[in-house]
Amino acid sequence: MIVTAEGPLADAPAAVTAAPRRNSRAPGRRLRRTFFFLWKFYAGVMLCLTLGGAIFVVGWTYRLVQRSVLRSWWRRSGRILRGESFVDFVHDRGSNEPRAQWPNWILGHGCRDLLARRSEFTFATFSGRLGRELFRSLWLNLRIGVQGIFNTFLLTAPAGVLMLFSWYDGWNNSFSKGYEQAVVGPLTGALGIILFIVAMLYVPLAQARQAATGEWRAFHHYRLNWRLARRQWAAGVFIAGCYSLFTIPVAAERVLPMFLPQIHPSLASLTNEQAAKVLGTYFFWGSFVLFPLYVALRLMAGRIYATALLAAVKSGAVAPDELTTWEQTELGRLGFVPDVPVVRRHPLVRVAARTSVLSMQGAAMAAAVVLWFTAIAQTYVAQFLNYLPLSGWLNQPLVQLPSVRFIPPHLK
Amino acid sequence: MLGGMDRPAFPRRIFLKNVIAGAGAMAVGGPLRPHLLGEEEPAPPGPYAGPNVIVVRFGGGVRRRETIDPEHTYAPFLCHELTKRGTLFTNMEIDSLQGVETSHGQGTLYIISGKYDRFQDVGGKFLGQRFESKVPTIFEYLRKTFAVPAHQALIVNGEDRTDEEFYTFSNNHLFGANFRSNVLSLYRYKCYLLRQQIENGQWAGDKLEKMRRELVKLESLDYRAKPEEGQGTEIGGFWERWRQFYGDTGLVNPRGDRLLTELSLRALRELRPRLLMVNYNDPDYVHWGNMTHYTRGITVIDEGLRQLVGWVEADPEYRDNTVFVIVPDCGRDTNPLASVPCQHHFGSRSSHEIFALVFGPGIARNVVNDKRVDQISIASTIGRVMGFRAEFAEKQALDEAFA
C-alpha cells in the first residue's frame, strides 16, 4: 500500500496475491532490465529538453529517491541476513509496490498484475482500473513533480528574482552612469546570493524528505529538517561540493554555444532554421549529461536524509510523533522505531558533546557556504559568457527544473 | 710583406679614433648624430597649416549591420547623411594574423600607430589592458613634424577607460614623451580637481594625508608620466572653466559617451586642437547581455557625431578645414547560436569586420568603396591628410579616399 498524505493511493483489493518472484539472474531477465533501464534513461533525457517535461523528471526522480531511501533503511535493518531480498520486503506488503523497481514514466506498476487477474473483475471494473493504471505513473510523476518544484521555487525563486533584478538594474544603471544609485544593483545581487546560499543549506534535505515521504508538507517541517541537516554537517559539505562540481559541466553546456562558431567557423553562417536545428541537437546530447547529474544529486540527498533520520530516531533525538505517517510506517516495519523511550545521556555529558559538535557544525556550515557560493558564482560567469534573459537567473537546472535547452526567440 | 708596405694616407691612430667616434654616433643616433658627423641639425618643426583632423573611434565594438547598413542602422546621421559627404569603406577589416586581437585597446592602437601588434599588459596583470605602442602614434608624428603644442593634439577618453591613458605616446626611442598628446577625461579632471583642492587647503590632518595618497595613486596610473609636470597651463585652464561650469561633484556634467561629446565640443572651442581623437565606447555594454545598451550606445554616438559636425560647420576656422575619420576599434560577433548574437567580440570573423568613413576637404565625396582594406591604413591616411610621414605604419594610405 502506498501511503500519502491524502491516504492510500492504490485501490488495492482486500486480499491481494503477491506477485510471483522472478529469478533476477536469468539472462532473459537481465536483458529485459537493461532494455527498461535504457528506455527510462532515454525518456528522462528527452523530458529534460523542455521545462514542462522537466516537471515529470522531478516527479520521477522523487519517486526514485523514495525507493532509494526505503532500500537504504532496509539494508540497515539486518533483514538481508535472514535471506530476505529487497523485492521480498516490498512484496510482503501484499501488492505490487512500485518501489520494487525503478519508477515507470507512464504505466502504473499494477498493470501486469491487473492483466493477470482480469478474470476476477467485471468488464466495466477491469476497464476502469486498466484505464487508471495505464497512465498512473505519468500522473504521479506530474503531481509529485508539481509539488516538488512548487516547494523548491518557494524557497529559491526569491533569490533568483533578486539576482535577475540586480543584473538588469545594475548594468542599466552603469550604462547610464547613475552614480547616485550605483549601490542598488550590487547590493541587491549580494542579497540574492545570500538568500540562495541560505536556502541551499536547507533545500536539498527538505527535497529529499518530501520525495521520500511523498508528502509535500514534509518540505516545510523547518525545525525537524534543519535538525536533520545539522546532524549531517559533513554530508552537507559533501553535497554542496557535489552541487558545485556538477554545476561545471552544466554551466559549460550553457556557455559552449557562444564559442561553437569559433570552433567550427561554418556555424557562423547558419540560417535561423539551421541554427535552431543545431542547437536542438546540441542540447539533446547535453541532456545526457544533465539528467544523470540531476538524478545523482537527488539520490545523494536521499541517502543523507535516510542516514540522518535513522540516526536521529535511534538516538531519540527525533520522537516518533514528529515523523510523518510514511516514516512511522516504514521505520516501524523495519523495527527502527523504539518501543520504549530511549534513555538520554546526563545533561552535562550532552552539553560537553554538543559544544564540540557545535564548533564542527560551524566550520562545516562555513565550508558549505563557500561551496554554495562557488556554485552560484558559476551562474554569473555563465551569464556573462552567454546571457539567457530569464531562465539564466530563475532556473538553476540542478536545483530546480532540470533543463538547460534554450533556443533564442529570434530563431523560432 | 708588411715591411714593404707603403705608409698609410693618415695615421692609424686617427683612423681608429674616427671609426670609434662614428660607431658611437651611429649607436646613439638622434640629435647627437648630425653634430658628431658634422651634418647640419634638422630644422625645427614648422607651424602646421594643414586641415584639422577629428578621428572618431566608433567604439567599443560595433557591427556594420547596426551602423552602415541602411536597413538596420541605429546611426541614421552617419548612415544616411555623412556617408554622402565622403568616402565610405564598407569592407575594412582587422587582419586575422596570429596575435592580432579584436578589442578596444588593441584596435585603438592599430588605428593610431598603423601597425598590428600583439599587446600585453605592461604590468603583466591577468586580463590587464595597459598597452604601450612600440611604434609612434599619429600624435607623435604630427608633433615631431610640426610645431603643434600638446594641448592641440588631444585624445578624449571615457571614464571607464583609464588603461587608455597609456596611448598618449609610444615607447619608440625616436619619438616618445616629448611628442606626446594630451588627454581629456574624467580621470584627468579628478587628478586636476584633487590637486587643486589639496593646494587650496580644503582638508587638514588625516583627511589631507588620505587625499594626498589618493592623488599619488591617481597620478601614478601611467608610470611614465611625471606628475610634477602637471597637465599644462592650457589644460589646467580648461579644467578650471569646466569646474566653474559643472562644479566639483561630477554629478552635473553629461555622462557616458555624451560626456565625451561635451568634452570634445569644449576642447574644440577652447583649445582649438589640430588633431582630436574621440574614443566612444558605450556600445560595449552589450557584454552584459542587454541588447538595448548596444543599440542605444550606437545612437548616442550618432547624436554626438551630429553635434561635432554641426559645431565644426559653424566655426569659421574649422569649417571646410576639418577632415573627419570615423572608424570602429573592432567589430562584434554575429553568433546565430547565442541569445544575444553580438554579445562579445571573441575574435570571430564578424569581429574583424569594420568600416571607415572619411570626409572633409580633399576627400572624395559620395564614394562607396567595397575593396578590402586594413584598419592600420588609417594612420598613413591621416598622415597624408596632415602632411606627415607615418614611417612606422605598415600600410599605405587609402588612395581611394582622396579626390
PDB file of N, CA, C and O in Angstrom, chain A residues 167-168 171-172 174-180 257-262 267-268 270 275 278-279 383-389 406 408 410-411, chain B residues 159-160 186 250-251 255-256 282-283 285 287-290 292-294 296-297 333-341 343-344 346-349:
ATOM      1  N   TRP A 167      21.149  42.274 -11.764  1.00  0.00           N
ATOM      2  CA  TRP A 167      21.941  42.273 -13.005  1.00  0.00           C
ATOM      3  C   TRP A 167      21.362  43.292 -13.982  1.00  0.00           C
ATOM      4  O   TRP A 167      22.072  44.113 -14.548  1.00  0.00           O
ATOM      5  N   TYR A 168      20.051  43.235 -14.141  1.00  0.00           N
ATOM      6  CA  TYR A 168      19.388  44.130 -15.094  1.00  0.00           C
ATOM      7  C   TYR A 168      19.551  45.586 -14.668  1.00  0.00           C
ATOM      8  O   TYR A 168      19.994  46.446 -15.434  1.00  0.00           O
ATOM      9  N   TRP A 171      23.418  46.901 -14.444  1.00  0.00           N
ATOM     10  CA  TRP A 171      24.072  47.252 -15.702  1.00  0.00           C
ATOM     11  C   TRP A 171      23.361  48.385 -16.417  1.00  0.00           C
ATOM     12  O   TRP A 171      23.978  49.178 -17.122  1.00  0.00           O
ATOM     13  N   ASN A 172      22.047  48.448 -16.222  1.00  0.00           N
ATOM     14  CA  ASN A 172      21.312  49.599 -16.756  1.00  0.00           C
ATOM     15  C   ASN A 172      21.834  50.886 -16.128  1.00  0.00           C
ATOM     16  O   ASN A 172      22.057  51.894 -16.816  1.00  0.00           O
ATOM     17  N   SER A 174      24.729  51.301 -14.693  1.00  0.00           N
ATOM     18  CA  SER A 174      26.111  51.535 -15.087  1.00  0.00           C
ATOM     19  C   SER A 174      26.176  52.146 -16.474  1.00  0.00           C
ATOM     20  O   SER A 174      26.960  53.050 -16.737  1.00  0.00           O
ATOM     21  N   PHE A 175      25.327  51.687 -17.366  1.00  0.00           N
ATOM     22  CA  PHE A 175      25.301  52.221 -18.726  1.00  0.00           C
ATOM     23  C   PHE A 175      24.938  53.700 -18.712  1.00  0.00           C
ATOM     24  O   PHE A 175      25.514  54.501 -19.446  1.00  0.00           O
ATOM     25  N   SER A 176      23.969  54.049 -17.892  1.00  0.00           N
ATOM     26  CA  SER A 176      23.556  55.455 -17.860  1.00  0.00           C
ATOM     27  C   SER A 176      24.336  56.259 -16.831  1.00  0.00           C
ATOM     28  O   SER A 176      24.064  57.434 -16.609  1.00  0.00           O
ATOM     29  N   LYS A 177      25.318  55.629 -16.210  1.00  0.00           N
ATOM     30  CA  LYS A 177      26.196  56.306 -15.254  1.00  0.00           C
ATOM     31  C   LYS A 177      25.378  56.971 -14.143  1.00  0.00           C
ATOM     32  O   LYS A 177      25.561  58.144 -13.810  1.00  0.00           O
ATOM     33  N   GLY A 178      24.475  56.191 -13.591  1.00  0.00           N
ATOM     34  CA  GLY A 178      23.680  56.721 -12.478  1.00  0.00           C
ATOM     35  C   GLY A 178      24.428  56.528 -11.172  1.00  0.00           C
ATOM     36  O   GLY A 178      24.087  55.661 -10.369  1.00  0.00           O
ATOM     37  N   TYR A 179      25.435  57.342 -10.941  1.00  0.00           N
ATOM     38  CA  TYR A 179      26.287  57.149  -9.763  1.00  0.00           C
ATOM     39  C   TYR A 179      25.474  57.141  -8.478  1.00  0.00           C
ATOM     40  O   TYR A 179      25.774  56.424  -7.530  1.00  0.00           O
ATOM     41  N   GLU A 180      24.437  57.969  -8.476  1.00  0.00           N
ATOM     42  CA  GLU A 180      23.678  58.120  -7.235  1.00  0.00           C
ATOM     43  C   GLU A 180      23.018  56.816  -6.798  1.00  0.00           C
ATOM     44  O   GLU A 180      22.764  56.602  -5.625  1.00  0.00           O
ATOM     45  N   PRO A 257      27.633  27.191 -26.695  1.00  0.00           N
ATOM     46  CA  PRO A 257      27.144  27.742 -27.974  1.00  0.00           C
ATOM     47  C   PRO A 257      27.784  29.064 -28.353  1.00  0.00           C
ATOM     48  O   PRO A 257      27.877  29.408 -29.535  1.00  0.00           O
ATOM     49  N   MET A 258      28.256  29.824 -27.361  1.00  0.00           N
ATOM     50  CA  MET A 258      28.889  31.109 -27.657  1.00  0.00           C
ATOM     51  C   MET A 258      30.212  30.904 -28.398  1.00  0.00           C
ATOM     52  O   MET A 258      30.674  31.774 -29.120  1.00  0.00           O
ATOM     53  N   PHE A 259      30.824  29.745 -28.211  1.00  0.00           N
ATOM     54  CA  PHE A 259      32.143  29.502 -28.792  1.00  0.00           C
ATOM     55  C   PHE A 259      32.111  28.529 -29.964  1.00  0.00           C
ATOM     56  O   PHE A 259      33.122  28.348 -30.643  1.00  0.00           O
ATOM     57  N   LEU A 260      30.956  27.921 -30.193  1.00  0.00           N
ATOM     58  CA  LEU A 260      30.900  26.922 -31.273  1.00  0.00           C
ATOM     59  C   LEU A 260      31.299  27.480 -32.644  1.00  0.00           C
ATOM     60  O   LEU A 260      32.014  26.810 -33.387  1.00  0.00           O
ATOM     61  N   PRO A 261      30.867  28.709 -33.008  1.00  0.00           N
ATOM     62  CA  PRO A 261      31.294  29.219 -34.332  1.00  0.00           C
ATOM     63  C   PRO A 261      32.792  29.447 -34.451  1.00  0.00           C
ATOM     64  O   PRO A 261      33.341  29.437 -35.549  1.00  0.00           O
ATOM     65  N   GLN A 262      33.469  29.652 -33.308  1.00  0.00           N
ATOM     66  CA  GLN A 262      34.931  29.778 -33.386  1.00  0.00           C
ATOM     67  C   GLN A 262      35.565  28.415 -33.589  1.00  0.00           C
ATOM     68  O   GLN A 262      36.596  28.300 -34.240  1.00  0.00           O
ATOM     69  N   LEU A 267      29.612  27.293 -38.735  1.00  0.00           N
ATOM     70  CA  LEU A 267      28.395  27.541 -37.952  1.00  0.00           C
ATOM     71  C   LEU A 267      28.044  29.019 -37.917  1.00  0.00           C
ATOM     72  O   LEU A 267      26.914  29.380 -37.587  1.00  0.00           O
ATOM     73  N   ALA A 268      29.003  29.889 -38.250  1.00  0.00           N
ATOM     74  CA  ALA A 268      28.724  31.327 -38.183  1.00  0.00           C
ATOM     75  C   ALA A 268      27.751  31.762 -39.260  1.00  0.00           C
ATOM     76  O   ALA A 268      27.114  32.804 -39.140  1.00  0.00           O
ATOM     77  N   LEU A 270      25.042  30.037 -40.435  1.00  0.00           N
ATOM     78  CA  LEU A 270      23.808  29.251 -40.467  1.00  0.00           C
ATOM     79  C   LEU A 270      22.607  30.169 -40.623  1.00  0.00           C
ATOM     80  O   LEU A 270      22.603  31.295 -40.114  1.00  0.00           O
ATOM     81  N   ALA A 275      20.301  27.025 -37.479  1.00  0.00           N
ATOM     82  CA  ALA A 275      20.843  27.275 -36.136  1.00  0.00           C
ATOM     83  C   ALA A 275      19.954  26.631 -35.079  1.00  0.00           C
ATOM     84  O   ALA A 275      20.443  26.044 -34.111  1.00  0.00           O
ATOM     85  N   VAL A 278      20.674  22.945 -35.077  1.00  0.00           N
ATOM     86  CA  VAL A 278      21.973  22.642 -34.467  1.00  0.00           C
ATOM     87  C   VAL A 278      21.862  22.726 -32.944  1.00  0.00           C
ATOM     88  O   VAL A 278      22.341  21.851 -32.222  1.00  0.00           O
ATOM     89  N   LEU A 279      21.198  23.770 -32.470  1.00  0.00           N
ATOM     90  CA  LEU A 279      21.051  23.921 -31.023  1.00  0.00           C
ATOM     91  C   LEU A 279      20.217  22.792 -30.442  1.00  0.00           C
ATOM     92  O   LEU A 279      20.497  22.305 -29.349  1.00  0.00           O
ATOM     93  N   GLN A 383      26.354  33.566 -17.249  1.00  0.00           N
ATOM     94  CA  GLN A 383      25.506  34.643 -17.747  1.00  0.00           C
ATOM     95  C   GLN A 383      26.327  35.687 -18.493  1.00  0.00           C
ATOM     96  O   GLN A 383      25.889  36.248 -19.497  1.00  0.00           O
ATOM     97  N   PHE A 384      27.519  35.971 -17.999  1.00  0.00           N
ATOM     98  CA  PHE A 384      28.366  36.920 -18.719  1.00  0.00           C
ATOM     99  C   PHE A 384      28.755  36.357 -20.078  1.00  0.00           C
ATOM    100  O   PHE A 384      28.760  37.057 -21.077  1.00  0.00           O
ATOM    101  N   LEU A 385      29.109  35.075 -20.104  1.00  0.00           N
ATOM    102  CA  LEU A 385      29.600  34.491 -21.362  1.00  0.00           C
ATOM    103  C   LEU A 385      28.485  34.273 -22.373  1.00  0.00           C
ATOM    104  O   LEU A 385      28.664  34.487 -23.562  1.00  0.00           O
ATOM    105  N   ASN A 386      27.308  33.830 -21.891  1.00  0.00           N
ATOM    106  CA  ASN A 386      26.188  33.596 -22.800  1.00  0.00           C
ATOM    107  C   ASN A 386      24.908  33.930 -22.059  1.00  0.00           C
ATOM    108  O   ASN A 386      24.382  33.112 -21.320  1.00  0.00           O
ATOM    109  N   TYR A 387      24.423  35.116 -22.266  1.00  0.00           N
ATOM    110  CA  TYR A 387      23.329  35.631 -21.441  1.00  0.00           C
ATOM    111  C   TYR A 387      21.997  35.005 -21.835  1.00  0.00           C
ATOM    112  O   TYR A 387      21.578  35.049 -22.979  1.00  0.00           O
ATOM    113  N   LEU A 388      21.317  34.423 -20.835  1.00  0.00           N
ATOM    114  CA  LEU A 388      19.947  33.923 -21.012  1.00  0.00           C
ATOM    115  C   LEU A 388      19.052  34.824 -20.184  1.00  0.00           C
ATOM    116  O   LEU A 388      19.210  34.904 -18.968  1.00  0.00           O
ATOM    117  N   PRO A 389      18.109  35.522 -20.821  1.00  0.00           N
ATOM    118  CA  PRO A 389      17.417  36.624 -20.156  1.00  0.00           C
ATOM    119  C   PRO A 389      16.696  36.257 -18.857  1.00  0.00           C
ATOM    120  O   PRO A 389      16.873  36.912 -17.858  1.00  0.00           O
ATOM    121  N   PHE A 406      17.849  26.016 -24.505  1.00  0.00           N
ATOM    122  CA  PHE A 406      17.366  27.364 -24.762  1.00  0.00           C
ATOM    123  C   PHE A 406      17.573  27.683 -26.228  1.00  0.00           C
ATOM    124  O   PHE A 406      18.705  27.801 -26.694  1.00  0.00           O
ATOM    125  N   PRO A 408      17.100  30.585 -28.785  1.00  0.00           N
ATOM    126  CA  PRO A 408      16.802  32.024 -28.776  1.00  0.00           C
ATOM    127  C   PRO A 408      15.518  32.337 -29.547  1.00  0.00           C
ATOM    128  O   PRO A 408      15.270  31.744 -30.611  1.00  0.00           O
ATOM    129  N   HIS A 410      14.687  34.581 -31.514  1.00  0.00           N
ATOM    130  CA  HIS A 410      14.795  35.043 -32.896  1.00  0.00           C
ATOM    131  C   HIS A 410      15.017  33.883 -33.875  1.00  0.00           C
ATOM    132  O   HIS A 410      14.955  34.067 -35.086  1.00  0.00           O
ATOM    133  N   LEU A 411      15.256  32.683 -33.336  1.00  0.00           N
ATOM    134  CA  LEU A 411      15.430  31.529 -34.215  1.00  0.00           C
ATOM    135  C   LEU A 411      14.128  30.765 -34.440  1.00  0.00           C
ATOM    136  O   LEU A 411      14.058  29.889 -35.289  1.00  0.00           O
TER     137      LEU A 411
ATOM    138  N   GLU B 159      35.217  57.587 -19.029  1.00  0.00           N
ATOM    139  CA  GLU B 159      35.582  57.479 -17.621  1.00  0.00           C
ATOM    140  C   GLU B 159      35.918  56.054 -17.208  1.00  0.00           C
ATOM    141  O   GLU B 159      36.532  55.834 -16.183  1.00  0.00           O
ATOM    142  N   ASP B 160      35.514  55.079 -17.995  1.00  0.00           N
ATOM    143  CA  ASP B 160      35.806  53.699 -17.610  1.00  0.00           C
ATOM    144  C   ASP B 160      37.125  53.209 -18.175  1.00  0.00           C
ATOM    145  O   ASP B 160      37.460  52.046 -18.025  1.00  0.00           O
ATOM    146  N   LEU B 186      37.500  62.205 -17.534  1.00  0.00           N
ATOM    147  CA  LEU B 186      37.073  62.446 -16.153  1.00  0.00           C
ATOM    148  C   LEU B 186      38.195  62.111 -15.175  1.00  0.00           C
ATOM    149  O   LEU B 186      38.340  62.771 -14.147  1.00  0.00           O
ATOM    150  N   GLY B 250      30.824  66.044 -10.026  1.00  0.00           N
ATOM    151  CA  GLY B 250      30.813  65.043 -11.099  1.00  0.00           C
ATOM    152  C   GLY B 250      29.411  64.533 -11.394  1.00  0.00           C
ATOM    153  O   GLY B 250      29.227  63.621 -12.198  1.00  0.00           O
ATOM    154  N   LEU B 251      28.406  65.110 -10.752  1.00  0.00           N
ATOM    155  CA  LEU B 251      27.032  64.644 -10.933  1.00  0.00           C
ATOM    156  C   LEU B 251      26.227  65.545 -11.871  1.00  0.00           C
ATOM    157  O   LEU B 251      25.075  65.238 -12.176  1.00  0.00           O
ATOM    158  N   ARG B 255      27.027  62.410 -18.943  1.00  0.00           N
ATOM    159  CA  ARG B 255      27.651  61.150 -18.522  1.00  0.00           C
ATOM    160  C   ARG B 255      27.769  60.185 -19.687  1.00  0.00           C
ATOM    161  O   ARG B 255      27.131  60.349 -20.715  1.00  0.00           O
ATOM    162  N   GLY B 256      28.608  59.191 -19.499  1.00  0.00           N
ATOM    163  CA  GLY B 256      28.800  58.176 -20.531  1.00  0.00           C
ATOM    164  C   GLY B 256      29.413  58.796 -21.776  1.00  0.00           C
ATOM    165  O   GLY B 256      30.241  59.700 -21.706  1.00  0.00           O
ATOM    166  N   ASP B 282      30.494  53.194 -25.313  1.00  0.00           N
ATOM    167  CA  ASP B 282      29.377  52.606 -24.570  1.00  0.00           C
ATOM    168  C   ASP B 282      28.663  51.428 -25.222  1.00  0.00           C
ATOM    169  O   ASP B 282      28.053  50.638 -24.505  1.00  0.00           O
ATOM    170  N   PRO B 283      28.673  51.275 -26.543  1.00  0.00           N
ATOM    171  CA  PRO B 283      28.034  50.068 -27.103  1.00  0.00           C
ATOM    172  C   PRO B 283      28.608  48.777 -26.532  1.00  0.00           C
ATOM    173  O   PRO B 283      27.969  47.724 -26.597  1.00  0.00           O
ATOM    174  N   TYR B 285      28.707  47.846 -23.663  1.00  0.00           N
ATOM    175  CA  TYR B 285      27.946  47.343 -22.523  1.00  0.00           C
ATOM    176  C   TYR B 285      27.142  46.087 -22.852  1.00  0.00           C
ATOM    177  O   TYR B 285      26.661  45.404 -21.962  1.00  0.00           O
ATOM    178  N   HIS B 287      28.192  43.475 -23.620  1.00  0.00           N
ATOM    179  CA  HIS B 287      28.879  42.333 -23.000  1.00  0.00           C
ATOM    180  C   HIS B 287      28.035  41.730 -21.877  1.00  0.00           C
ATOM    181  O   HIS B 287      28.125  40.537 -21.585  1.00  0.00           O
ATOM    182  N   TRP B 288      27.227  42.555 -21.199  1.00  0.00           N
ATOM    183  CA  TRP B 288      26.484  42.095 -20.022  1.00  0.00           C
ATOM    184  C   TRP B 288      25.087  41.602 -20.387  1.00  0.00           C
ATOM    185  O   TRP B 288      24.260  41.356 -19.528  1.00  0.00           O
ATOM    186  N   GLY B 289      24.819  41.550 -21.694  1.00  0.00           N
ATOM    187  CA  GLY B 289      23.634  40.813 -22.135  1.00  0.00           C
ATOM    188  C   GLY B 289      22.447  41.643 -22.569  1.00  0.00           C
ATOM    189  O   GLY B 289      21.472  41.094 -23.073  1.00  0.00           O
ATOM    190  N   ASN B 290      22.491  42.958 -22.384  1.00  0.00           N
ATOM    191  CA  ASN B 290      21.342  43.785 -22.728  1.00  0.00           C
ATOM    192  C   ASN B 290      21.567  44.418 -24.094  1.00  0.00           C
ATOM    193  O   ASN B 290      22.399  45.310 -24.255  1.00  0.00           O
ATOM    194  N   THR B 292      19.804  46.411 -25.801  1.00  0.00           N
ATOM    195  CA  THR B 292      19.468  47.832 -25.973  1.00  0.00           C
ATOM    196  C   THR B 292      20.642  48.727 -25.576  1.00  0.00           C
ATOM    197  O   THR B 292      20.732  49.853 -26.051  1.00  0.00           O
ATOM    198  N   HIS B 293      21.515  48.251 -24.742  1.00  0.00           N
ATOM    199  CA  HIS B 293      22.701  49.048 -24.426  1.00  0.00           C
ATOM    200  C   HIS B 293      23.550  49.228 -25.690  1.00  0.00           C
ATOM    201  O   HIS B 293      24.133  50.281 -25.913  1.00  0.00           O
ATOM    202  N   TYR B 294      23.582  48.205 -26.493  1.00  0.00           N
ATOM    203  CA  TYR B 294      24.351  48.260 -27.738  1.00  0.00           C
ATOM    204  C   TYR B 294      23.712  49.240 -28.718  1.00  0.00           C
ATOM    205  O   TYR B 294      24.362  50.156 -29.223  1.00  0.00           O
ATOM    206  N   ARG B 296      21.341  51.559 -28.180  1.00  0.00           N
ATOM    207  CA  ARG B 296      21.295  52.919 -27.623  1.00  0.00           C
ATOM    208  C   ARG B 296      22.671  53.555 -27.663  1.00  0.00           C
ATOM    209  O   ARG B 296      22.804  54.753 -27.953  1.00  0.00           O
ATOM    210  N   GLY B 297      23.682  52.767 -27.373  1.00  0.00           N
ATOM    211  CA  GLY B 297      25.044  53.292 -27.413  1.00  0.00           C
ATOM    212  C   GLY B 297      25.413  53.806 -28.791  1.00  0.00           C
ATOM    213  O   GLY B 297      26.040  54.856 -28.933  1.00  0.00           O
ATOM    214  N   ASP B 333      30.850  39.921 -32.568  1.00  0.00           N
ATOM    215  CA  ASP B 333      30.446  38.604 -33.058  1.00  0.00           C
ATOM    216  C   ASP B 333      29.057  38.676 -33.686  1.00  0.00           C
ATOM    217  O   ASP B 333      28.265  39.556 -33.359  1.00  0.00           O
ATOM    218  N   THR B 334      28.798  37.746 -34.577  1.00  0.00           N
ATOM    219  CA  THR B 334      27.434  37.534 -35.089  1.00  0.00           C
ATOM    220  C   THR B 334      27.182  36.048 -34.937  1.00  0.00           C
ATOM    221  O   THR B 334      27.386  35.273 -35.866  1.00  0.00           O
ATOM    222  N   ASN B 335      26.773  35.665 -33.760  1.00  0.00           N
ATOM    223  CA  ASN B 335      26.659  34.252 -33.409  1.00  0.00           C
ATOM    224  C   ASN B 335      25.203  33.827 -33.477  1.00  0.00           C
ATOM    225  O   ASN B 335      24.406  34.202 -32.619  1.00  0.00           O
ATOM    226  N   PRO B 336      24.830  33.056 -34.481  1.00  0.00           N
ATOM    227  CA  PRO B 336      23.417  32.674 -34.605  1.00  0.00           C
ATOM    228  C   PRO B 336      22.952  31.743 -33.491  1.00  0.00           C
ATOM    229  O   PRO B 336      21.759  31.543 -33.311  1.00  0.00           O
ATOM    230  N   LEU B 337      23.879  31.175 -32.741  1.00  0.00           N
ATOM    231  CA  LEU B 337      23.500  30.216 -31.707  1.00  0.00           C
ATOM    232  C   LEU B 337      23.303  30.881 -30.348  1.00  0.00           C
ATOM    233  O   LEU B 337      22.902  30.229 -29.389  1.00  0.00           O
ATOM    234  N   ALA B 338      23.623  32.163 -30.261  1.00  0.00           N
ATOM    235  CA  ALA B 338      23.566  32.832 -28.959  1.00  0.00           C
ATOM    236  C   ALA B 338      22.282  33.626 -28.824  1.00  0.00           C
ATOM    237  O   ALA B 338      21.729  34.115 -29.810  1.00  0.00           O
ATOM    238  N   SER B 339      21.867  33.772 -27.586  1.00  0.00           N
ATOM    239  CA  SER B 339      20.681  34.568 -27.311  1.00  0.00           C
ATOM    240  C   SER B 339      20.916  36.026 -27.701  1.00  0.00           C
ATOM    241  O   SER B 339      20.029  36.684 -28.246  1.00  0.00           O
ATOM    242  N   VAL B 340      22.088  36.543 -27.437  1.00  0.00           N
ATOM    243  CA  VAL B 340      22.484  37.883 -27.863  1.00  0.00           C
ATOM    244  C   VAL B 340      23.643  37.694 -28.843  1.00  0.00           C
ATOM    245  O   VAL B 340      24.793  37.518 -28.430  1.00  0.00           O
ATOM    246  N   PRO B 341      23.365  37.678 -30.140  1.00  0.00           N
ATOM    247  CA  PRO B 341      24.386  37.273 -31.128  1.00  0.00           C
ATOM    248  C   PRO B 341      25.653  38.109 -31.114  1.00  0.00           C
ATOM    249  O   PRO B 341      26.724  37.627 -31.450  1.00  0.00           O
ATOM    250  N   GLN B 343      26.969  39.663 -28.412  1.00  0.00           N
ATOM    251  CA  GLN B 343      27.288  39.950 -27.017  1.00  0.00           C
ATOM    252  C   GLN B 343      28.782  40.234 -26.829  1.00  0.00           C
ATOM    253  O   GLN B 343      29.164  41.074 -26.041  1.00  0.00           O
ATOM    254  N   HIS B 344      29.618  39.528 -27.578  1.00  0.00           N
ATOM    255  CA  HIS B 344      31.063  39.676 -27.374  1.00  0.00           C
ATOM    256  C   HIS B 344      31.770  39.948 -28.700  1.00  0.00           C
ATOM    257  O   HIS B 344      31.139  40.045 -29.750  1.00  0.00           O
ATOM    258  N   PHE B 346      34.824  37.998 -29.624  1.00  0.00           N
ATOM    259  CA  PHE B 346      35.818  36.985 -29.264  1.00  0.00           C
ATOM    260  C   PHE B 346      36.626  36.498 -30.464  1.00  0.00           C
ATOM    261  O   PHE B 346      36.929  35.315 -30.556  1.00  0.00           O
ATOM    262  N   GLY B 347      36.946  37.405 -31.378  1.00  0.00           N
ATOM    263  CA  GLY B 347      37.827  37.001 -32.481  1.00  0.00           C
ATOM    264  C   GLY B 347      37.134  36.282 -33.608  1.00  0.00           C
ATOM    265  O   GLY B 347      37.778  35.684 -34.454  1.00  0.00           O
ATOM    266  N   SER B 348      35.803  36.351 -33.663  1.00  0.00           N
ATOM    267  CA  SER B 348      35.093  35.711 -34.764  1.00  0.00           C
ATOM    268  C   SER B 348      35.336  36.505 -36.047  1.00  0.00           C
ATOM    269  O   SER B 348      35.887  37.610 -36.026  1.00  0.00           O
ATOM    270  N   ARG B 349      34.859  35.953 -37.155  1.00  0.00           N
ATOM    271  CA  ARG B 349      35.038  36.647 -38.436  1.00  0.00           C
ATOM    272  C   ARG B 349      34.369  38.010 -38.382  1.00  0.00           C
ATOM    273  O   ARG B 349      34.916  39.015 -38.840  1.00  0.00           O
TER     274      ARG B 349
END
